[in-house]
mmCIF file of C-alpha atoms in Angstrom:
data_model
loop_
_atom_site.group_PDB
_atom_site.id
_atom_site.type_symbol
_atom_site.label_atom_id
_atom_site.label_comp_id
_atom_site.label_asym_id
_atom_site.label_seq_id
_atom_site.Cartn_x
_atom_site.Cartn_y
_atom_site.Cartn_z
ATOM 1 C CA MET A 184 63.115 124.846 -54.590
ATOM 2 C CA LYS A 185 66.279 122.574 -54.102
ATOM 3 C CA LEU A 186 66.574 119.196 -55.664
ATOM 4 C CA ASP A 187 66.509 117.092 -52.584
ATOM 5 C CA GLU A 188 63.286 118.861 -51.574
ATOM 6 C CA TYR A 189 61.838 118.332 -54.984
ATOM 7 C CA ILE A 190 62.588 114.728 -55.080
ATOM 8 C CA LYS A 191 60.919 113.991 -51.356
ATOM 9 C CA SER A 192 57.777 115.867 -52.772
ATOM 10 C CA LEU A 193 57.509 113.349 -55.341
ATOM 11 C CA GLU A 194 57.343 110.489 -52.640
ATOM 12 C CA LYS A 195 53.513 111.311 -52.286
ATOM 13 C CA GLU A 196 50.568 109.800 -54.039
ATOM 14 C CA PRO A 197 49.742 110.070 -56.788
ATOM 15 C CA GLN A 198 52.985 111.042 -58.016
ATOM 16 C CA LYS A 199 54.564 107.956 -57.170
ATOM 17 C CA LYS A 200 52.124 106.073 -59.837
ATOM 18 C CA ALA A 201 52.428 108.406 -62.661
ATOM 19 C CA LEU A 202 56.219 109.119 -62.603
ATOM 20 C CA PRO A 203 59.348 106.671 -63.181
ATOM 21 C CA HIS A 204 60.997 105.818 -59.858
ATOM 22 C CA TYR A 205 64.039 107.915 -58.786
ATOM 23 C CA ILE A 206 67.524 106.361 -58.348
ATOM 24 C CA GLU A 207 70.821 107.937 -57.451
ATOM 25 C CA VAL A 208 73.790 106.939 -59.606
ATOM 26 C CA ASP A 209 77.352 108.192 -60.233
ATOM 27 C CA ASP A 210 77.387 108.596 -63.903
ATOM 28 C CA VAL A 211 75.092 108.498 -66.956
ATOM 29 C CA ASN A 212 75.739 107.822 -70.873
ATOM 30 C CA ASP A 213 73.490 106.986 -73.922
ATOM 31 C CA TRP A 214 73.312 103.247 -72.761
ATOM 32 C CA GLY A 215 72.898 103.129 -69.145
ATOM 33 C CA VAL A 216 73.904 104.537 -65.643
ATOM 34 C CA MET A 217 76.779 103.892 -63.549
ATOM 35 C CA LYS A 218 76.510 103.080 -59.782
ATOM 36 C CA LYS A 219 79.455 102.004 -57.612
ATOM 37 C CA GLY A 220 81.782 101.824 -60.577
ATOM 38 C CA LYS A 221 79.564 99.311 -62.697
ATOM 39 C CA TRP A 222 77.234 100.206 -65.644
ATOM 40 C CA PHE A 223 73.757 99.191 -65.630
ATOM 41 C CA VAL A 224 70.489 99.499 -67.849
ATOM 42 C CA ILE A 225 67.653 100.116 -65.567
ATOM 43 C CA PRO A 226 64.079 100.679 -67.077
ATOM 44 C CA ASP A 227 61.515 103.286 -66.252
ATOM 45 C CA CYS A 228 63.477 105.569 -63.648
ATOM 46 C CA TRP A 229 64.994 108.944 -63.593
ATOM 47 C CA GLY A 230 67.756 110.746 -61.699
ATOM 48 C CA VAL A 231 70.488 113.650 -61.788
ATOM 49 C CA VAL A 232 74.175 113.391 -62.037
ATOM 50 C CA HIS A 233 76.078 116.279 -60.748
ATOM 51 C CA LYS A 234 79.624 116.422 -62.359
ATOM 52 C CA ASP A 235 82.054 118.672 -63.498
ATOM 53 C CA GLY A 236 79.946 121.599 -62.385
ATOM 54 C CA LYS A 237 76.920 120.671 -64.469
ATOM 55 C CA TYR A 238 73.637 118.721 -63.546
ATOM 56 C CA THR A 239 72.522 116.196 -66.098
ATOM 57 C CA PHE A 240 68.889 114.923 -65.735
ATOM 58 C CA PHE A 241 68.007 111.694 -67.272
ATOM 59 C CA ILE A 242 64.865 109.344 -67.631
ATOM 60 C CA THR A 243 65.111 105.460 -68.888
ATOM 61 C CA ALA A 244 62.898 103.869 -71.236
ATOM 62 C CA ASP A 245 60.251 101.893 -69.475
ATOM 63 C CA ASP A 246 60.872 98.918 -71.621
ATOM 64 C CA ASP A 247 62.979 95.795 -71.500
ATOM 65 C CA ILE A 248 66.083 97.378 -72.563
ATOM 66 C CA GLY A 249 65.938 100.518 -70.330
ATOM 67 C CA ARG A 250 68.349 102.729 -72.382
ATOM 68 C CA ILE A 251 68.437 106.443 -71.767
ATOM 69 C CA TRP A 252 65.989 108.080 -73.731
ATOM 70 C CA HIS A 253 66.114 111.571 -72.618
ATOM 71 C CA THR A 254 68.659 114.123 -70.818
ATOM 72 C CA GLU A 255 68.706 117.644 -70.258
ATOM 73 C CA GLU A 256 71.761 119.429 -68.780
ATOM 74 C CA ARG A 257 71.787 122.592 -66.741
ATOM 75 C CA GLU A 258 74.615 124.391 -64.947
ATOM 76 C CA ASP A 259 72.582 125.451 -61.913
ATOM 77 C CA GLU A 260 70.330 123.408 -59.723
ATOM 78 C CA ASP A 261 67.293 125.983 -59.412
ATOM 79 C CA SER A 262 67.124 125.738 -63.313
ATOM 80 C CA LEU A 263 67.409 122.091 -63.481
ATOM 81 C CA VAL A 264 64.478 121.555 -60.877
ATOM 82 C CA GLU A 265 62.455 124.093 -62.715
ATOM 83 C CA TYR A 266 63.084 122.106 -66.077
ATOM 84 C CA ILE A 267 62.236 118.717 -64.291
ATOM 85 C CA LYS A 268 59.095 120.096 -62.777
ATOM 86 C CA LYS A 269 57.677 121.470 -65.827
ATOM 87 C CA LYS A 270 58.607 118.047 -67.528
ATOM 88 C CA PHE A 271 56.938 115.954 -65.027
ATOM 89 C CA ASP A 272 53.780 118.318 -64.358
ATOM 90 C CA ILE A 273 52.978 117.279 -68.004
ATOM 91 C CA ARG A 274 53.248 113.749 -67.375
ATOM 92 C CA MET A 275 51.109 113.995 -64.249
ATOM 93 C CA ALA A 276 48.579 116.069 -66.350
ATOM 94 C CA ALA A 277 48.654 113.211 -69.044
ATOM 95 C CA ALA A 278 48.434 110.443 -66.512
ATOM 96 C CA ALA A 279 45.490 111.946 -65.191
ATOM 97 C CA HIS A 280 43.613 111.588 -68.347
ATOM 98 C CA THR A 281 45.000 108.044 -69.236
ATOM 99 C CA SER A 282 42.707 105.293 -69.441
ATOM 100 C CA THR A 283 43.447 102.217 -67.447
ATOM 101 C CA ASP A 284 43.882 98.969 -69.020
ATOM 102 C CA SER A 285 40.452 97.994 -67.841
ATOM 103 C CA ASP A 286 38.982 100.854 -69.675
ATOM 104 C CA ILE A 287 41.105 100.235 -72.878
ATOM 105 C CA MET A 288 39.813 96.508 -72.863
ATOM 106 C CA ARG A 289 36.428 97.246 -72.240
ATOM 107 C CA ARG A 290 36.236 99.941 -75.322
ATOM 108 C CA PHE A 291 38.278 97.211 -77.200
ATOM 109 C CA ILE A 292 35.730 94.595 -76.643
ATOM 110 C CA GLN A 293 32.791 97.036 -77.560
ATOM 111 C CA ARG A 294 34.356 98.061 -80.949
ATOM 112 C CA VAL A 295 35.524 94.856 -82.127
ATOM 113 C CA TYR A 296 32.813 92.492 -80.967
ATOM 114 C CA GLY A 297 29.888 94.671 -80.842
ATOM 115 C CA TYR A 298 29.319 94.330 -77.019
ATOM 116 C CA SER A 299 26.990 96.925 -75.148
ATOM 117 C CA GLU A 300 29.176 99.144 -72.694
ATOM 118 C CA ASN A 301 27.659 97.327 -69.694
ATOM 119 C CA GLN A 302 28.218 93.909 -71.290
ATOM 120 C CA ALA A 303 31.869 94.520 -72.089
ATOM 121 C CA ALA A 304 32.189 96.111 -68.474
ATOM 122 C CA ASP A 305 31.033 92.735 -67.039
ATOM 123 C CA VAL A 306 33.460 90.712 -69.217
ATOM 124 C CA VAL A 307 36.313 92.936 -68.039
ATOM 125 C CA ALA A 308 35.404 92.349 -64.371
ATOM 126 C CA LYS A 309 35.242 88.819 -64.737
ATOM 127 C CA PHE A 310 38.644 88.503 -66.501
ATOM 128 C CA SER A 311 40.242 90.749 -63.918
ATOM 129 C CA GLU A 312 39.513 88.352 -61.246
ATOM 130 C CA TYR A 313 42.147 86.044 -62.922
ATOM 131 C CA ASN A 314 45.456 88.169 -63.423
ATOM 132 C CA ASP A 315 46.690 85.519 -65.983
ATOM 133 C CA ILE A 316 43.682 85.510 -68.096
ATOM 134 C CA PHE A 317 43.250 89.316 -67.703
ATOM 135 C CA ASP A 318 47.174 89.710 -69.071
ATOM 136 C CA GLU A 319 46.776 87.399 -71.572
ATOM 137 C CA PHE A 320 43.789 88.937 -73.232
ATOM 138 C CA ARG A 321 45.370 92.357 -72.860
ATOM 139 C CA ASN A 322 48.356 90.965 -74.793
ATOM 140 C CA PHE A 323 46.031 89.526 -77.666
ATOM 141 C CA GLN A 324 44.456 93.060 -77.613
ATOM 142 C CA ARG A 325 47.735 94.623 -78.045
ATOM 143 C CA HIS A 326 49.732 92.361 -80.082
ATOM 144 C CA GLY A 327 47.143 89.825 -81.767
ATOM 145 C CA ARG A 328 48.894 87.043 -79.838
ATOM 146 C CA MET A 329 46.877 84.558 -77.649
ATOM 147 C CA GLU A 330 49.566 84.239 -75.094
ATOM 148 C CA GLN A 331 51.264 86.067 -72.329
ATOM 149 C CA GLU A 332 54.066 88.283 -72.481
ATOM 150 C CA ARG A 333 56.451 85.518 -71.844
ATOM 151 C CA GLY A 334 55.001 83.253 -74.495
ATOM 152 C CA ASN A 335 53.070 81.017 -71.785
ATOM 153 C CA LYS A 336 49.368 80.262 -72.406
ATOM 154 C CA VAL A 337 46.665 79.817 -70.065
ATOM 155 C CA THR A 338 45.513 76.244 -70.024
ATOM 156 C CA GLU A 339 42.298 75.074 -68.488
ATOM 157 C CA GLN A 340 41.364 71.241 -68.648
ATOM 158 C CA GLY A 341 43.912 70.983 -71.652
ATOM 159 C CA TYR A 342 42.465 73.903 -73.551
ATOM 160 C CA THR A 343 44.012 77.505 -74.335
ATOM 161 C CA ALA A 344 41.995 80.269 -75.813
ATOM 162 C CA GLU A 345 43.804 79.444 -79.215
ATOM 163 C CA LYS A 346 42.788 76.077 -79.100
ATOM 164 C CA LEU A 347 39.284 76.781 -78.249
ATOM 165 C CA VAL A 348 39.175 79.418 -81.225
ATOM 166 C CA GLU A 349 40.348 77.052 -83.826
ATOM 167 C CA THR A 350 38.172 73.999 -82.373
ATOM 168 C CA TYR A 351 35.009 75.654 -81.703
ATOM 169 C CA HIS A 352 35.383 78.609 -84.190
ATOM 170 C CA LEU A 353 34.876 80.956 -81.300
ATOM 171 C CA LYS A 354 35.520 84.806 -81.298
ATOM 172 C CA GLU A 355 38.500 85.650 -79.258
ATOM 173 C CA VAL A 356 36.557 87.199 -76.497
ATOM 174 C CA GLU A 357 34.184 84.322 -76.265
ATOM 175 C CA ALA A 358 37.249 81.783 -76.016
ATOM 176 C CA TYR A 359 38.517 83.781 -73.059
ATOM 177 C CA LYS A 360 35.255 83.800 -71.219
ATOM 178 C CA LEU A 361 35.122 79.961 -71.725
ATOM 179 C CA LEU A 362 38.508 79.698 -69.959
ATOM 180 C CA VAL A 363 37.184 81.300 -67.011
ATOM 181 C CA ARG A 364 34.311 78.772 -66.963
ATOM 182 C CA LEU A 365 36.645 75.945 -67.421
ATOM 183 C CA ARG A 366 38.361 77.317 -64.430
ATOM 184 C CA GLU A 367 35.453 77.942 -62.357
ATOM 185 C CA GLU A 368 33.057 75.124 -63.255
ATOM 186 C CA PRO A 369 34.977 72.577 -65.262
ATOM 187 C CA GLU A 370 32.679 69.845 -65.217
ATOM 188 C CA ALA A 371 29.670 71.857 -66.519
ATOM 189 C CA ALA A 372 31.849 73.484 -69.054
ATOM 190 C CA LEU A 373 33.035 70.216 -70.400
ATOM 191 C CA GLU A 374 29.702 68.907 -70.520
ATOM 192 C CA GLU A 375 28.537 71.849 -72.817
ATOM 193 C CA PHE A 376 31.300 71.298 -75.104
ATOM 194 C CA LYS A 377 29.513 68.153 -76.147
ATOM 195 C CA THR A 378 26.393 70.216 -77.424
ATOM 196 C CA MET A 379 28.718 72.774 -79.346
ATOM 197 C CA ASN A 380 28.789 72.573 -83.140
ATOM 198 C CA LEU A 381 32.432 71.645 -84.480
#
């Protein structure tokens, strides 16, 4: 199979979801890729540079830096395509068994807070109705910080999850559930605060 045929075959689902996106570049080094005479760092992508009779396959890291984290050089196109196919087949197989963020969050809530599977699933379903709350709780789950990736904090009626934990001595998951309640039924939630033990 030729390289352009293989690239086209990856445009179908579910390959597009499981793999980094393909880009065309003029050159590559340890720090980035060159396009139209300028060097860039582009996260979570892959490509092939054909130069000096050799093919160089590269993948960039899927982080904010986006530096090159893997390269492979081959002298003929068929050998390169075979190598890429094997590497991506492994990634596709791994992706098929990778848990979604919701699955990971559900298991986290079960393990850390003692919820049943159904209880945890209900909480995750409610959080997922609000991207900002879901993302912030996921960030807490991953890094222990009650804030979003860029440092912003979800605020409802003057409360953040962190403030609710500190003020009312709540477990973190309860604080995020309360943020949802403050968003959906602010008056009722604020009235309930009056009966909470400080």
